[in-house]
């Protein structure tokens, strides 16, 4: 289990670019889970704010969380014994997430899966399942690209310019193997967002 961290790459596009559609800060979030089955549950969660602050927590399974897939364990390399010894009680993890993440723009590369595990965690801890909501990180990346590009491109050119930026800024994990641990995967999404912002800035300066 890791606590809060302030490590992160400096950001150079101004405070406005750190924020989502509603003025909240962008937060890149990732879960690891017991399996991909119907009874799966979260075993690790991490999040990274746009400004680089991060947290990562192993999750002690709640009563009734018995699902386990050895094939999934072979991928994320977290065994159930480690969760029992080192995991934070699920109620405490959920409470921490509600305290720290409420009001921010939560992003995930696979929000259908991560949203399932987020809901399971919140419900098990007695919170409303929709108290925290996720959306696809690519949506926020396109929004950031368009915001940076908009002073340099006409409205009719903005969509194609943003598409070009997204293509240039393909995931750093695309040519390698994903870490399949929550914090490295969340950090990789933030790194991709930073690459999108940098690419958009370069393209704007060429105009």
Coordinates of C-alpha atoms in Angstrom, one line a residue:
X1 CA 0.0 0.0 0.0
X2 CA 1.2 3.5 -0.8
X3 CA 0.0 6.7 0.7
X4 CA -0.2 10.1 -1.1
X5 CA 2.6 11.2 -3.3
X6 CA 3.5 14.6 -4.8
X7 CA 5.9 13.3 -7.4
X8 CA 5.0 14.3 -10.9
X9 CA 6.3 15.9 -14.0
X10 CA 6.0 19.7 -14.0
X11 CA 3.2 21.0 -16.2
X12 CA 3.8 23.9 -18.6
X13 CA 0.5 24.9 -20.1
X14 CA -1.0 27.0 -17.4
X15 CA -3.5 26.1 -14.6
X16 CA -6.5 26.1 -16.9
X17 CA -5.3 23.0 -18.7
X18 CA -5.3 21.0 -15.5
X19 CA -9.0 21.2 -15.3
X20 CA -12.0 19.4 -16.7
X21 CA -15.2 20.5 -18.3
X22 CA -16.7 21.9 -15.1
X23 CA -13.7 23.5 -13.5
X24 CA -12.7 20.4 -11.5
X25 CA -9.2 18.9 -11.8
X26 CA -8.6 16.0 -14.1
X27 CA -7.8 12.8 -12.2
X28 CA -6.6 9.6 -13.9
X29 CA -7.8 6.5 -12.1
X30 CA -7.3 2.8 -12.4
X31 CA -8.4 -0.4 -10.6
X32 CA -7.0 -3.9 -10.5
X33 CA -9.5 -6.6 -9.8
X34 CA -10.0 -10.2 -8.7
X35 CA -11.1 -11.3 -12.1
X36 CA -13.2 -10.1 -15.1
X37 CA -16.1 -12.2 -13.9
X38 CA -19.6 -11.2 -12.7
X39 CA -18.5 -11.5 -9.1
X40 CA -15.3 -9.6 -9.5
X41 CA -14.3 -6.9 -7.0
X42 CA -11.5 -4.3 -6.7
X43 CA -8.2 -5.3 -5.1
X44 CA -6.1 -2.2 -5.9
X45 CA -6.9 1.4 -6.8
X46 CA -4.7 4.3 -7.7
X47 CA -5.3 7.8 -8.9
X48 CA -3.1 10.6 -10.3
X49 CA -4.2 14.2 -10.4
X50 CA -3.3 16.3 -13.4
X51 CA -0.7 18.1 -11.3
X52 CA 1.1 14.9 -10.4
X53 CA -0.3 14.1 -6.9
X54 CA -1.0 10.4 -6.6
X55 CA -2.2 7.7 -4.2
X56 CA -2.3 3.9 -4.4
X57 CA -4.0 1.5 -2.1
X58 CA -4.4 -2.3 -1.9
X59 CA -7.9 -3.2 -0.8
X60 CA -8.7 -5.7 1.9
X61 CA -11.6 -7.7 0.5
X62 CA -15.0 -7.0 2.0
X63 CA -17.0 -9.9 3.6
X64 CA -18.5 -11.9 0.7
X65 CA -15.9 -10.9 -1.8
X66 CA -14.7 -14.4 -2.5
X67 CA -14.2 -14.4 -6.3
X68 CA -10.7 -15.1 -7.4
X69 CA -9.1 -16.0 -10.8
X70 CA -5.5 -17.4 -10.8
X71 CA -5.2 -16.2 -14.4
X72 CA -5.9 -12.6 -13.4
X73 CA -3.4 -13.0 -10.5
X74 CA -0.7 -14.1 -13.0
X75 CA -1.2 -10.8 -14.8
X76 CA -1.4 -8.3 -11.9
X77 CA 0.8 -10.5 -9.5
X78 CA -1.2 -9.6 -6.4
X79 CA -2.1 -12.6 -4.4
X80 CA -5.0 -12.8 -1.9
X81 CA -2.6 -13.3 1.0
X82 CA -1.0 -10.0 0.2
X83 CA -4.4 -8.3 0.3
X84 CA -5.2 -9.9 3.7
X85 CA -1.8 -8.8 5.2
X86 CA -1.3 -5.4 3.5
X87 CA -4.7 -4.3 2.2
X88 CA -6.5 -1.3 3.6
X89 CA -10.1 -2.0 4.8
X90 CA -12.5 -1.4 1.9
X91 CA -14.5 1.1 4.0
X92 CA -11.4 3.2 4.5
X93 CA -10.4 3.2 0.9
X94 CA -13.9 4.2 -0.2
X95 CA -14.0 7.0 2.4
X96 CA -10.6 8.3 1.2
X97 CA -11.8 8.3 -2.4
X98 CA -15.0 10.2 -1.5
X99 CA -13.0 12.7 0.6
X100 CA -10.3 13.3 -2.0
X101 CA -12.0 12.8 -5.4
X102 CA -15.5 14.3 -5.0
X103 CA -16.0 17.2 -7.3
X104 CA -13.2 16.3 -9.6
X105 CA -13.3 15.0 -13.2
X106 CA -12.5 11.3 -12.9
X107 CA -11.0 9.6 -15.9
X108 CA -10.4 6.0 -16.8
X109 CA -9.1 4.2 -20.0
X110 CA -11.9 1.6 -19.6
X111 CA -14.7 3.3 -17.6
X112 CA -17.1 0.4 -18.0
X113 CA -14.8 -1.9 -16.1
X114 CA -13.4 0.6 -13.7
X115 CA -16.9 2.0 -13.1
X116 CA -18.1 -1.5 -12.2
X117 CA -15.4 -1.9 -9.5
X118 CA -15.8 1.6 -8.2
X119 CA -19.6 1.0 -7.8
X120 CA -18.8 -2.3 -6.0
X121 CA -16.4 -0.6 -3.6
X122 CA -18.8 2.3 -2.8
X123 CA -21.8 0.0 -2.3
X124 CA -19.9 -2.3 0.0
X125 CA -18.8 0.7 2.1
X126 CA -22.3 2.1 2.4
X127 CA -21.9 5.0 -0.1
X128 CA -24.2 5.8 -3.0
X129 CA -22.9 3.8 -6.0
X130 CA -23.0 6.9 -8.2
X131 CA -21.3 9.2 -5.7
X132 CA -18.3 9.2 -7.9
X133 CA -18.5 8.9 -11.7
X134 CA -16.0 8.0 -14.3
X135 CA -15.7 9.0 -18.0
X136 CA -13.3 7.9 -20.7
X137 CA -9.9 9.6 -20.5
X138 CA -9.8 10.0 -24.3
X139 CA -12.7 12.4 -24.0
X140 CA -10.7 14.7 -21.7
X141 CA -7.6 14.4 -23.9
X142 CA -9.6 15.6 -26.9
X143 CA -11.0 18.5 -24.9
X144 CA -7.5 19.5 -23.8
X145 CA -6.2 19.3 -27.3
X146 CA -9.1 21.4 -28.7
X147 CA -8.6 24.0 -25.9
X148 CA -4.9 24.4 -26.8
X149 CA -5.5 24.4 -30.5
X150 CA -8.5 26.7 -30.6
X151 CA -6.6 30.0 -30.7
X152 CA -4.6 28.9 -33.8
X153 CA -7.3 27.0 -35.8
X154 CA -10.6 27.9 -37.3
X155 CA -13.6 26.0 -35.9
X156 CA -13.9 24.1 -39.2
X157 CA -10.3 22.8 -38.8
X158 CA -10.3 22.1 -35.0
X159 CA -11.7 18.6 -35.1
X160 CA -9.2 17.4 -37.7
X161 CA -6.3 19.1 -35.9
X162 CA -7.4 17.4 -32.6
X163 CA -7.6 14.0 -34.3
X164 CA -4.0 14.6 -35.6
X165 CA -2.8 15.3 -32.1
X166 CA -4.4 12.2 -30.7
X167 CA -2.8 10.1 -33.4
X168 CA 0.6 11.6 -32.7
X169 CA 0.2 11.0 -29.0
X170 CA -0.6 7.3 -29.0
X171 CA -0.4 5.6 -25.6
X172 CA 3.2 5.0 -24.4
X173 CA 2.1 1.5 -23.6
X174 CA 0.9 0.8 -27.1
X175 CA 4.3 -0.7 -28.1
X176 CA 5.0 -2.4 -24.8
X177 CA 3.3 -4.4 -22.1
X178 CA 1.0 -2.6 -19.7
X179 CA 2.1 -2.8 -16.1
X180 CA -1.3 -4.1 -14.9
X181 CA -0.8 -2.4 -11.6
X182 CA -3.1 0.5 -10.7
X183 CA -0.5 3.3 -10.1
X184 CA 1.7 2.7 -13.1
X185 CA -1.3 2.3 -15.4
X186 CA -2.9 5.6 -14.0
X187 CA 0.5 7.3 -14.4
X188 CA 0.7 6.1 -18.0
X189 CA -2.7 7.7 -18.8
X190 CA -1.6 11.0 -17.3
X191 CA 1.7 10.7 -19.4
X192 CA -0.4 10.3 -22.5
X193 CA -2.5 13.3 -21.6
X194 CA 0.7 15.3 -21.1
X195 CA 1.9 14.1 -24.5
X196 CA -1.4 15.3 -26.1
X197 CA -1.0 18.7 -24.5
X198 CA 2.6 19.0 -25.7
X199 CA 1.7 17.9 -29.2
X200 CA -1.2 20.3 -29.4
X201 CA 1.1 23.1 -28.3
X202 CA 3.7 22.3 -30.9
X203 CA 1.1 22.1 -33.7
X204 CA -0.4 25.5 -32.6
X205 CA 3.1 27.1 -32.7
X206 CA 3.5 25.9 -36.3
X207 CA 0.5 27.9 -37.5

